[in-house]
Coordinates of C-alpha atoms and ligand atoms in Angstrom, one line a residue:
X1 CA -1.4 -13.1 -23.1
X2 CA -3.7 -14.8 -21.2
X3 CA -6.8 -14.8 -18.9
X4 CA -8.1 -16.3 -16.0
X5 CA -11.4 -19.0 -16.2
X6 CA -13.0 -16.7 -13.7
X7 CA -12.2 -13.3 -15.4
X8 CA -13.4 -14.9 -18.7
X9 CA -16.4 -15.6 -17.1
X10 CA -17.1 -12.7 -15.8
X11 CA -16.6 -11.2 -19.1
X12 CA -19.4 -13.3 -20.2
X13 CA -21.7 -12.8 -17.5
X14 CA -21.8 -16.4 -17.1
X15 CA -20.9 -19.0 -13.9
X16 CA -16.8 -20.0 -14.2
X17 CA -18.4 -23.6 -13.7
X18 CA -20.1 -23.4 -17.2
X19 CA -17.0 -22.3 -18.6
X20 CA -14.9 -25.1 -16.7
X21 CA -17.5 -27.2 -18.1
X22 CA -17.4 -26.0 -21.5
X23 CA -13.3 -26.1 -21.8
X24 CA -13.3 -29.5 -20.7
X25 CA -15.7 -30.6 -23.2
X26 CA -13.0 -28.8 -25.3
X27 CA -9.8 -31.4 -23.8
X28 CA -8.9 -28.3 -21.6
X29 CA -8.6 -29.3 -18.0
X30 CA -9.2 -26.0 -15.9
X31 CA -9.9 -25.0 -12.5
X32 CA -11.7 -21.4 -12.0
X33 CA -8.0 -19.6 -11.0
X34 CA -6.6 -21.1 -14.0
X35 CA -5.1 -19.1 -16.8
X36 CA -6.0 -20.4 -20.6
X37 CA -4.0 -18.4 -23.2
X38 CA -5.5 -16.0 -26.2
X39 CA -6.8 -18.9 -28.4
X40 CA -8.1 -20.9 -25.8
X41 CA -10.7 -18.1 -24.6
X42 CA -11.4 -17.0 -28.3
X43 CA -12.5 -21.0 -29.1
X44 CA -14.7 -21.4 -25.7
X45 CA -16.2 -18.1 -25.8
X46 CA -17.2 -19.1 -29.6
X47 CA -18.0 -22.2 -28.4
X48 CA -20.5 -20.6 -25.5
X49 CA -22.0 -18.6 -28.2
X50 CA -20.6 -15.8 -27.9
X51 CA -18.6 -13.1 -30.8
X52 CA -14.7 -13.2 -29.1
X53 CA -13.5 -9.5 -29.5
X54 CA -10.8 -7.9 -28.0
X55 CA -12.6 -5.8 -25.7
X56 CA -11.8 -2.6 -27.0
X57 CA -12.1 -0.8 -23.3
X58 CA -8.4 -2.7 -23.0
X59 CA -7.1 -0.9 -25.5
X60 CA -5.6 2.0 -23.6
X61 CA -4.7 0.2 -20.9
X62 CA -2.8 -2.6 -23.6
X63 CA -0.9 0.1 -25.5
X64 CA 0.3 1.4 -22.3
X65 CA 1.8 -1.2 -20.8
X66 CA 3.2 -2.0 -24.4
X67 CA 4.9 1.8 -24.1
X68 CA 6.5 1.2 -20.9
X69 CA 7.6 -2.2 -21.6
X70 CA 9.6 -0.9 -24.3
X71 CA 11.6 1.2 -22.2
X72 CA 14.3 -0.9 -21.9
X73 CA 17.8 1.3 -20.7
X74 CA 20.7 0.3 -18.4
X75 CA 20.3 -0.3 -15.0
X76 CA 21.9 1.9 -12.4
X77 CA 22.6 1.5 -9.0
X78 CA 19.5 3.6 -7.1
X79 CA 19.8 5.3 -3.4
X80 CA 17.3 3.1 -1.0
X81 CA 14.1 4.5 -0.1
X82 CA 14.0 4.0 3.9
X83 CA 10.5 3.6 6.2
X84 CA 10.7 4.5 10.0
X85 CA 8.5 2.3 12.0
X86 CA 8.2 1.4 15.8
X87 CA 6.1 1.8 18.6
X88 CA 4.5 5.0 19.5
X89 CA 6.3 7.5 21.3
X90 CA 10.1 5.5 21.1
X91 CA 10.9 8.3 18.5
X92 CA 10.0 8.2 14.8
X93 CA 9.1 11.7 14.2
X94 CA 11.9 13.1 16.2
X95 CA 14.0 10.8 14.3
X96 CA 12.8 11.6 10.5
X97 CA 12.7 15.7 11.9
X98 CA 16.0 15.3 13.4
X99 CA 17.6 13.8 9.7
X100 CA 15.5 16.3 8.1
X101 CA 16.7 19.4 9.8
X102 CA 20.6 18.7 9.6
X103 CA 20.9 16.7 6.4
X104 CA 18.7 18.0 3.7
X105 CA 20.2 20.3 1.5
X106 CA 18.6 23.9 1.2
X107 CA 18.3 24.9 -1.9
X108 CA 16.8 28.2 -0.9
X109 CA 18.6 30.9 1.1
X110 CA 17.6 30.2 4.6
X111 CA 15.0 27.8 2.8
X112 CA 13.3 25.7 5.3
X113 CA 12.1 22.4 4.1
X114 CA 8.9 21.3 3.3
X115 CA 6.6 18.7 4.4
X116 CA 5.9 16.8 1.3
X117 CA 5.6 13.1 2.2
X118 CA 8.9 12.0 1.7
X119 CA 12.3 14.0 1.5
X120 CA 16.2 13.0 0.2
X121 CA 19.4 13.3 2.1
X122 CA 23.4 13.0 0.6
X123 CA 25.5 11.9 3.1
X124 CA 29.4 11.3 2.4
X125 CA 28.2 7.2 1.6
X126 CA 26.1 8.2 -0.8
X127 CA 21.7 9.6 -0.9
X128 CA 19.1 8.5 1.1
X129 CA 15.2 8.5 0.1
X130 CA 13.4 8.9 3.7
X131 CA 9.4 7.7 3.8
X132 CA 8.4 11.1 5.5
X133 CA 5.0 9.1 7.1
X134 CA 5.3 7.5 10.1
X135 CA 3.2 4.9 11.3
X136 CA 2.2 1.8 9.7
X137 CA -0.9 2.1 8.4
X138 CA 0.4 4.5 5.6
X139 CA 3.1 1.0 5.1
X140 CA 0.1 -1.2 5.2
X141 CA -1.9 0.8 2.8
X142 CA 0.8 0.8 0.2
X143 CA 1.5 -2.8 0.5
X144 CA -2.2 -3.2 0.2
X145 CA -2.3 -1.9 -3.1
X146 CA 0.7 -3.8 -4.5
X147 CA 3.7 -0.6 -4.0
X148 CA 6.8 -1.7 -3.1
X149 CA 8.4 0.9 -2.1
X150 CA 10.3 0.3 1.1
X151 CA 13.9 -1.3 0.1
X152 CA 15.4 -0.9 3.9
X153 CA 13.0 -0.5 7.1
X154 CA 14.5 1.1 10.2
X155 CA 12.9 0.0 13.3
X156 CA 13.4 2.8 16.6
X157 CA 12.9 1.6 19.8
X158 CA 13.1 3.4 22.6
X159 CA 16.3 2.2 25.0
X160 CA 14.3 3.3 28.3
X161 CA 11.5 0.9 27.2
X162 CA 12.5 -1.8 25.1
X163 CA 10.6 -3.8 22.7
X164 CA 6.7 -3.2 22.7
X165 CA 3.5 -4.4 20.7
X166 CA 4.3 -1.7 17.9
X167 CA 7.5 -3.3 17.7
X168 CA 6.7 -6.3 17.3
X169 CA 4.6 -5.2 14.5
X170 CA 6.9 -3.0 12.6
X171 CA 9.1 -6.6 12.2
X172 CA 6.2 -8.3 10.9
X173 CA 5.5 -5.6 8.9
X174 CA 9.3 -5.5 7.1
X175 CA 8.9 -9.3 7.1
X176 CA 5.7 -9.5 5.4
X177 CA 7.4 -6.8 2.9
X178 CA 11.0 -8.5 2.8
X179 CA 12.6 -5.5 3.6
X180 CA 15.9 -5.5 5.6
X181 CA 15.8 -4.2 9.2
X182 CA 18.2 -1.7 11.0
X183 CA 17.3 -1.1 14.6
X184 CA 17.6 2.5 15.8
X185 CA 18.0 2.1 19.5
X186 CA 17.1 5.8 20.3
X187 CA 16.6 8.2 23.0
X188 CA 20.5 6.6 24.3
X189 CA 20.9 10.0 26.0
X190 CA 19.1 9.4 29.5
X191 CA 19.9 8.0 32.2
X192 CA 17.8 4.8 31.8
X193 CA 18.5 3.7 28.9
X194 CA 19.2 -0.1 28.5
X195 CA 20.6 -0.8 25.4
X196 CA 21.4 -4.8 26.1
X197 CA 18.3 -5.2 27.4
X198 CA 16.6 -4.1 24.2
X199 CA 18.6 -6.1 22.1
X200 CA 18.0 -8.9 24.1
X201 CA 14.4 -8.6 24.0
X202 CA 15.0 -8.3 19.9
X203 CA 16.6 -11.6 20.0
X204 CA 13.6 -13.3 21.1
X205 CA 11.8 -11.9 18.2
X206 CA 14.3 -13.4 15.9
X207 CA 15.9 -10.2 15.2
X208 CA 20.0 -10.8 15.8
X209 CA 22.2 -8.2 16.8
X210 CA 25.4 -8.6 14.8
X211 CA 27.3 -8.3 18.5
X212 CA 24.9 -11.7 19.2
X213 CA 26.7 -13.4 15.8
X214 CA 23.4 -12.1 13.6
X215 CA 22.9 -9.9 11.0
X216 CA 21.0 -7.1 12.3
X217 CA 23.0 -3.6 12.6
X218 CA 21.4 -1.9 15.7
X219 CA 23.0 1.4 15.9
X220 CA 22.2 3.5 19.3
X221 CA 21.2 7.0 18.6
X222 CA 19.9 10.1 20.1
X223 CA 17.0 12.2 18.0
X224 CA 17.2 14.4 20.2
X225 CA 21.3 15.2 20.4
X226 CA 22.0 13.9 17.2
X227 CA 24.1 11.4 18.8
X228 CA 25.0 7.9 16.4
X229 CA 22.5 9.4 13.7
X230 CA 25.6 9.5 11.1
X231 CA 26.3 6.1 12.1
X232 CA 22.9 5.1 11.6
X233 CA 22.8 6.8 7.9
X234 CA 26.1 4.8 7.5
X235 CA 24.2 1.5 8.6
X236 CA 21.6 2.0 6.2
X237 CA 23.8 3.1 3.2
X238 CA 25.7 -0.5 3.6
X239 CA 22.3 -2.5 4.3
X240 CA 21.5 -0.9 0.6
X241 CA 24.7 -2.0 -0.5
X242 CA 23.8 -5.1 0.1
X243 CA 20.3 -5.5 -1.9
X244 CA 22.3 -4.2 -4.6
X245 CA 19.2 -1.7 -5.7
X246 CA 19.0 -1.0 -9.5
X247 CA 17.0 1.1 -12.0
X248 CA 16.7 2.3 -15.7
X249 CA 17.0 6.1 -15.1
X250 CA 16.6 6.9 -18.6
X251 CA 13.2 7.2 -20.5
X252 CA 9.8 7.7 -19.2
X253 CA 9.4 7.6 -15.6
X254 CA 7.0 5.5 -13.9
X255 CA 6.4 5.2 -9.6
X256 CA 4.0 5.5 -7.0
X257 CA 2.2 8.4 -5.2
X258 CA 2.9 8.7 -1.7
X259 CA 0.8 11.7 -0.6
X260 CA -1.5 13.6 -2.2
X261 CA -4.1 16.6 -1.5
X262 CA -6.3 19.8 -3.0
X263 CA -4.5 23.0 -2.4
X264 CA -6.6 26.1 -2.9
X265 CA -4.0 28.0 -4.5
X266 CA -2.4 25.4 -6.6
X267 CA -4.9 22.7 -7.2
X268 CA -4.4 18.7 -7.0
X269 CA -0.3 18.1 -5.4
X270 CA 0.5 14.6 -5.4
X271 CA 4.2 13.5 -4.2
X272 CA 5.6 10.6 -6.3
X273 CA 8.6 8.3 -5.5
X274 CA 10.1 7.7 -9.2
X275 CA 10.6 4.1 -9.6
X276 CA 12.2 4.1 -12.9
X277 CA 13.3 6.4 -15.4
X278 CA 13.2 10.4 -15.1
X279 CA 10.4 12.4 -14.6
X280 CA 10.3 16.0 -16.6
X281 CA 8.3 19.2 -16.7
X282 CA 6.5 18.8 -19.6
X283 CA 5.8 15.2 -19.1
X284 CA 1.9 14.0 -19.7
X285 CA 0.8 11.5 -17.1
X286 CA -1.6 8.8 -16.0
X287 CA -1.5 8.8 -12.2
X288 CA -4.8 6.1 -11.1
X289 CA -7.4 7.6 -12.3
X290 CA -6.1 11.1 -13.0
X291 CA -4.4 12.1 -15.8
X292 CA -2.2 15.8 -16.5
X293 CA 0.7 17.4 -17.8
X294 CA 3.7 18.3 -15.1
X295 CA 3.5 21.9 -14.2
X296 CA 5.8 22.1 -12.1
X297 CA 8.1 19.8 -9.6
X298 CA 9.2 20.7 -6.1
X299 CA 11.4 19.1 -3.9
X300 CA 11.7 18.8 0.1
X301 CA 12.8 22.6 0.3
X302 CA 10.9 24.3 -2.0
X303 CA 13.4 24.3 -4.7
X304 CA 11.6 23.5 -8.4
X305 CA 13.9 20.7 -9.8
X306 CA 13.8 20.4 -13.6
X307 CA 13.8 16.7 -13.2
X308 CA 13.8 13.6 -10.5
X309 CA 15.2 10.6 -11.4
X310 CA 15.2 7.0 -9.0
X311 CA 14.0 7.0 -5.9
X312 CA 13.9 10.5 -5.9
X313 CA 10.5 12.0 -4.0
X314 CA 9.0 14.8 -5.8
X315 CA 6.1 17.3 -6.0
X316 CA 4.0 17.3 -9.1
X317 CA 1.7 20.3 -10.2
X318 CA -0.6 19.8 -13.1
X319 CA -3.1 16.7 -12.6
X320 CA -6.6 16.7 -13.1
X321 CA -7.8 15.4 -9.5
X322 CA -6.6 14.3 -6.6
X323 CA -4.8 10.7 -6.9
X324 CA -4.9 8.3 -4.0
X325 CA -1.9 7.4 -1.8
X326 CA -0.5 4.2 -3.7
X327 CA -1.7 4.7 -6.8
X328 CA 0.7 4.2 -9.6
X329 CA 1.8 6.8 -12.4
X330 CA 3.2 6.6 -15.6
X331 CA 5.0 9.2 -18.1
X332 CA 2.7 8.3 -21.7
X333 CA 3.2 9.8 -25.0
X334 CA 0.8 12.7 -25.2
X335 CA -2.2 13.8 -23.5
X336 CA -4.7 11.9 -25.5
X337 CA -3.0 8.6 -24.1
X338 CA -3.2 10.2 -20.6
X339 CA -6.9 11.1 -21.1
X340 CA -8.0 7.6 -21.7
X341 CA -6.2 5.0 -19.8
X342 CA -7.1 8.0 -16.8
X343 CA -11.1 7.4 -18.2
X344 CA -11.3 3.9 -18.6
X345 CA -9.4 3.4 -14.9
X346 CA -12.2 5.9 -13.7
X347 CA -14.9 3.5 -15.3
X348 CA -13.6 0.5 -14.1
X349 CA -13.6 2.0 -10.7
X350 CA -17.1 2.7 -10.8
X351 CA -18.3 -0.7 -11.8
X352 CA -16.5 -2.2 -9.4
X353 CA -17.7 -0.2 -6.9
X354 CA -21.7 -0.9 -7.8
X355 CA -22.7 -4.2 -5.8
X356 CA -25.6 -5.9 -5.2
X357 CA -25.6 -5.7 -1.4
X358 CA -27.3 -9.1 0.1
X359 CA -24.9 -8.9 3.5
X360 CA -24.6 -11.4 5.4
X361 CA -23.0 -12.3 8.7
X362 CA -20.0 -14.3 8.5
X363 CA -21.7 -17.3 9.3
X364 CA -24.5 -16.4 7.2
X365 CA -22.6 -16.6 4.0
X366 CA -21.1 -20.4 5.1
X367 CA -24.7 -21.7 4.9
X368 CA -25.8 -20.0 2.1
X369 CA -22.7 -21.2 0.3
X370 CA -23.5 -24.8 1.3
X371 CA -26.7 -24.3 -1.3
X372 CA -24.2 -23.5 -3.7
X373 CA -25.7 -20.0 -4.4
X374 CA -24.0 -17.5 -6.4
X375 CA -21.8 -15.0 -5.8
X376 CA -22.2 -14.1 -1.8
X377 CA -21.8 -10.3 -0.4
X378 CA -19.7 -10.4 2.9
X379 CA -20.7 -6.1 3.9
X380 CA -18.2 -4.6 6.1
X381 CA -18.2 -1.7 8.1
X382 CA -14.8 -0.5 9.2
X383 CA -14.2 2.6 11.9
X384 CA -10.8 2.6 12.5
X385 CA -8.0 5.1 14.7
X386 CA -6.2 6.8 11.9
X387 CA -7.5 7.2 8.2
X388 CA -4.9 5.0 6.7
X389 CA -5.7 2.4 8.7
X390 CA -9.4 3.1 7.0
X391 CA -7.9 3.0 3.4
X392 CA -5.4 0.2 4.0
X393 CA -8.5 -2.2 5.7
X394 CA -10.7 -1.4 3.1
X395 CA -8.2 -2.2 -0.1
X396 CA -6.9 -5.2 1.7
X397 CA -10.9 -6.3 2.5
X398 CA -12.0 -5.7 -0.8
X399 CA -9.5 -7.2 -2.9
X400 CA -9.9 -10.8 -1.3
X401 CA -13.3 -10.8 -3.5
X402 CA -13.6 -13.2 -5.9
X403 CA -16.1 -14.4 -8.2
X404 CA -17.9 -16.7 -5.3
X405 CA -17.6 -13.6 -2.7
X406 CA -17.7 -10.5 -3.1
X407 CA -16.1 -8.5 0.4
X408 CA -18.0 -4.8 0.2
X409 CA -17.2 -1.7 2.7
X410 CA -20.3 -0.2 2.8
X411 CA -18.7 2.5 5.1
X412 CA -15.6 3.4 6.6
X413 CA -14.3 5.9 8.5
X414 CA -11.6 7.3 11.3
X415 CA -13.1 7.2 15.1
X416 CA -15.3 5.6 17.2
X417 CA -18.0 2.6 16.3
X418 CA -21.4 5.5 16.6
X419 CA -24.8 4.8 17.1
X420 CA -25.4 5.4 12.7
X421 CA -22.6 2.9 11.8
X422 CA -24.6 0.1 13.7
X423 CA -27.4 1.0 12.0
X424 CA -26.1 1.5 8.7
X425 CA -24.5 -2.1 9.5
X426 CA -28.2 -3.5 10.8
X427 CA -29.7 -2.2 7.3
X428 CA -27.5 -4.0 5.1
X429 CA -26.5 -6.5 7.6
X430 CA -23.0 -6.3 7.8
X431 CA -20.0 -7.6 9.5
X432 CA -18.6 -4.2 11.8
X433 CA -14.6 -4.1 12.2
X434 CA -13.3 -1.8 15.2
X435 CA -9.9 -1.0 14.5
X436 CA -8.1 0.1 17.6
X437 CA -11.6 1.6 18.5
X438 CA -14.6 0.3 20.5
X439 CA -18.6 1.0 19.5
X440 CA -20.4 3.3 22.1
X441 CA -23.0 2.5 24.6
X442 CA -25.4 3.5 21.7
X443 CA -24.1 1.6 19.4
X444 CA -23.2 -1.6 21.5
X445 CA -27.5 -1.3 22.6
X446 CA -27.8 -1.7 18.2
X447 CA -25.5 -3.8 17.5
X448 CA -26.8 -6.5 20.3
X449 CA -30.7 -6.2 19.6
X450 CA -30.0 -6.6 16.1
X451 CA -27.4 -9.5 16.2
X452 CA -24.3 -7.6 14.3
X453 CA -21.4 -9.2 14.2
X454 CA -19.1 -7.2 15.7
X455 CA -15.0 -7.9 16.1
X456 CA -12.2 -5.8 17.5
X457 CA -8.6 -6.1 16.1
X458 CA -5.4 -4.0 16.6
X459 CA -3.3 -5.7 14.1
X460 CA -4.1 -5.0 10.6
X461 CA -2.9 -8.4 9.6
X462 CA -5.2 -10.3 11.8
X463 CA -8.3 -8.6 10.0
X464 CA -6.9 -9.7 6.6
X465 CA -5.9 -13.3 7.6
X466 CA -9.6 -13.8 10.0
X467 CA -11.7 -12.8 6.9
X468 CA -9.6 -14.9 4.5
X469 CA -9.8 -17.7 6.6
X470 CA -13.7 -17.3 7.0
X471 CA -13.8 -16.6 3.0
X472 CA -11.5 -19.5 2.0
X473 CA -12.7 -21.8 4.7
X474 CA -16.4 -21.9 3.5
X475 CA -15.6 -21.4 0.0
X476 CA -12.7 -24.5 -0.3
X477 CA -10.4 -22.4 -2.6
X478 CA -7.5 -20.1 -1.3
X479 CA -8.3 -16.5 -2.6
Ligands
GDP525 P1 6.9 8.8 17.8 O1 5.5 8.6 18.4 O2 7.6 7.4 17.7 O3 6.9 9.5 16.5 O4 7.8 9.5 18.9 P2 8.2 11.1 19.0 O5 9.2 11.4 18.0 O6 6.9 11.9 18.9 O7 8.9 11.1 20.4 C1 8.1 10.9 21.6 C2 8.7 11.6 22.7 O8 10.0 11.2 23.0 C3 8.8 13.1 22.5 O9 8.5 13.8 23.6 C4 10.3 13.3 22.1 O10 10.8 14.6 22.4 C5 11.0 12.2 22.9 N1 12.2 11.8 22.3 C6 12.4 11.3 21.0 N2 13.6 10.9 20.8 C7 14.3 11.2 22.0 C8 15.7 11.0 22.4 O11 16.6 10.5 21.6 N3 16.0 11.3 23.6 C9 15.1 11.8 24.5 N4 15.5 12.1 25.7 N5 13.8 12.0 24.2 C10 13.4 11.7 22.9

């Protein structure tokens, strides 16, 4: 039980240097990022002048966590959940529809399977939990808020053109999230296809074919004849043999929501990937900032499951709003419970959504910090390609605040850098971030008169690590 100097502060509504200042008058030796424990923060709160009481807004949130930590079962080995990344057009969708269409089970008479974000497969070796969202911003997004979801990453590139920037990517990406790679070497079926070449062009990204004495099972397939794609299932069910994947099935299920949208007939659907423990019709909820009772479940073809235990994707019916992609959920007691932690989450969201807005350019906020000003407001505008590139920029930008800078997306959206986003960005004076986009001659005409900083990226890790480095690099701290 403990809290950070700067939290504490914050608590207070006081500088973290006054309480630094105050602990060490205490004995206590603490930087800012420093935790103290329970009594430490009662005694220098007291000793600031202020009443110490367990804010009761944590209350919800505390018994919560309390419920879930008691659910202590036996662990049991878990079917992987798989990602599909590569470059654009080497074969990802093909792929996932390929797998899709000849291994899932119908459960319906001539039942044809549903989109829902994420499907399951049982091959002879045992099932398979496919991530039914290709691309890597939906990846990035997850990881952005925290989900680990992916346990094995399979990598496609195309045999008739070898490794490209995407590809190079999706190995940073299964790095970043030390997930194990399998390389699909797809699209084997015409007549150009190089297969050496591409794994020779792996091996100078570090990735080592097992044939080449390494580690990596490359597996050459066809989407589009089928061709290898047992073999490939095989590859994957042996790479999860490996990681040795374990989970409590029994008790309350908790996970993360992979897709999520209104439908007019049936109201908020969210898919879920059960993490641990089963989840039940009947079950009350807390999923972010929604809350609900499970009406219903569906699975990848239609079929209303009673239950969906590990790694198992699923439908749910019942919630009271939409939740976002990567949100968590839990299974609480009773609806009460739900109601609350769902309230206080809303809340909390709010507040930290409200921001003074003082933007600055990047530069900007390195003088001002030289004066040794309070907490600066980096501004961001971010037009990106695709919208989860949108959501997984924004969550990634906005969670490097801290209590010297705050980084605010004052707006975000999918497509082009238009004439109102440079003035929207001129107003507050913000920083504008083109994600695989450019700004218009309109825009460009703004955004020089009026001296906006303006930079381009195409990987979403170069965004993160450039305004980290700006944000640590005038503020001396790592954040
Ligand atoms: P994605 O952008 O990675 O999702 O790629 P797609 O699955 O959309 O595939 C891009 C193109 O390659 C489409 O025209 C597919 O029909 C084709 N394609 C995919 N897999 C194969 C394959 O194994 N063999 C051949 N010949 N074409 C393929």
């Amino acid at each position: 039980d403990t809290v950070t100097v700067a939290d504490l502060a914050q608590k207070l509504a006081l500088k973290g240097g006054e309480v630094v200042k105050a602990l060490f008058k205490m004995g206590v030796m603490a930087t800012i990022n420093q935790s103290i424990d329970h009594d430490t923060a009662v005694l220098v709160t007291e000793e600031l002048g202020h009443k110490a009481v367990r804010a009761s807004s944590d209350d919800a949130e505390d018994a919560l966590l309390a419920l879930v930590d008691n659910d202590q079962g036996e662990a049991q080995a878990r079917p992987p959940v798989v990602t599909i990344m590569g470059h654009v057009d080497h074969g990802k969708t093909s792929l996932l529809d390929y797998i899709r269409r000849t291994k899932v089970a119908n459960g319906e008479a001539g039942g044809i399977t549903q989109h829902i974000g994420a499907y399951h497969v049982e091959t002879p070796k045992g099932v398979i939990s496919f991530l039914d969202t290709p691309g890597h911003a939906a990846f990035t997004s997850m990881r952005a808020r925290g989900a680990k979801l992916t346990d094995v990453v399979v990598v496609v590139v195309a045999a008739d053109d070898g490794v490209m920037p995407q590809t190079k990517e999706a190995i940073q990406h299964a790095r970043a999230a030390n997930a194990p790679i399998v390389v699909a070497i797809n699209k084997i079926d015409k007549s150009s296809a190089d297969p050496m070449r591409v794994k020779n062009e792996l091996l100078s990204e570090q990735v080592v074919a097992e044939d080449f004495g390494g580690d990596v099972q490359m597996i050459e397939i066809s989407a589009k004849t089928g061709q290898g794609i047992d073999d490939l299932l095989d590859a994957i069910s042996l790479q999860a043999e490996v990681l040795e994947l374990k989970a409590v099935s029994e008790g309350r299920a908790a996970g993360v929501v992979i897709e999520s949208s209104l439908d007019k007939g049936r109201g908020p659907v969210a898919t879920v990937l059960v993490q641990s423990g089963t989840l039940k019709k009947g079950d009350y909820l807390v999923c972010g900032v929604q809350y609900g009772r499970v009406r219903a479940l569906f699975d990848e073809t239609g079929a209303q499951p009673d239950q969906a235990g590990p790694s198992i994707p699923v439908q749910v019916l019942g919630l009271s709003g939409v939740p976002d992609a990567g949100d968590d959920f839990v299974v609480v007691e009773d609806e009460r419970l739900a109601k609350e932690v769902a309230q206080q989450r809303e809340v909390k969201r709010r507040e930290s959504r409200l921001v003074a807005s003082a933007g600055s350019r990047m530069e900007d906020i390195m003088a001002q910090l030289g004066k040794g000003e309070g907490q600066q407001v980096l501004n961001l505008v971010i037009k990106a390609d695709v919208q989860g590139s949108v959501q997984a920029l924004s969550q990634a930008l906005v969670a490097l605040s801290n209590e010297e800078i705050r980084i605010d997306v004052i707006r975000a959206g999918v497509g082009g850098i238009t004439e109102s986003d440079a003035n929207s960005a001129a107003a507050s004076k913000a920083t504008v971030i083109g994600f695989n986009v450019r700004a218009d001659a309109a825009a460009r005409k703004i955004i020089e008169s009026n001296g906006i900083d303006l930079r381009y990226f195409s990987i979403i890790y170069d965004v993160i690590d450039q305004v980290k480095q700006v944000a640590s690099g005038l503020l001396g701290v790592e954040i």
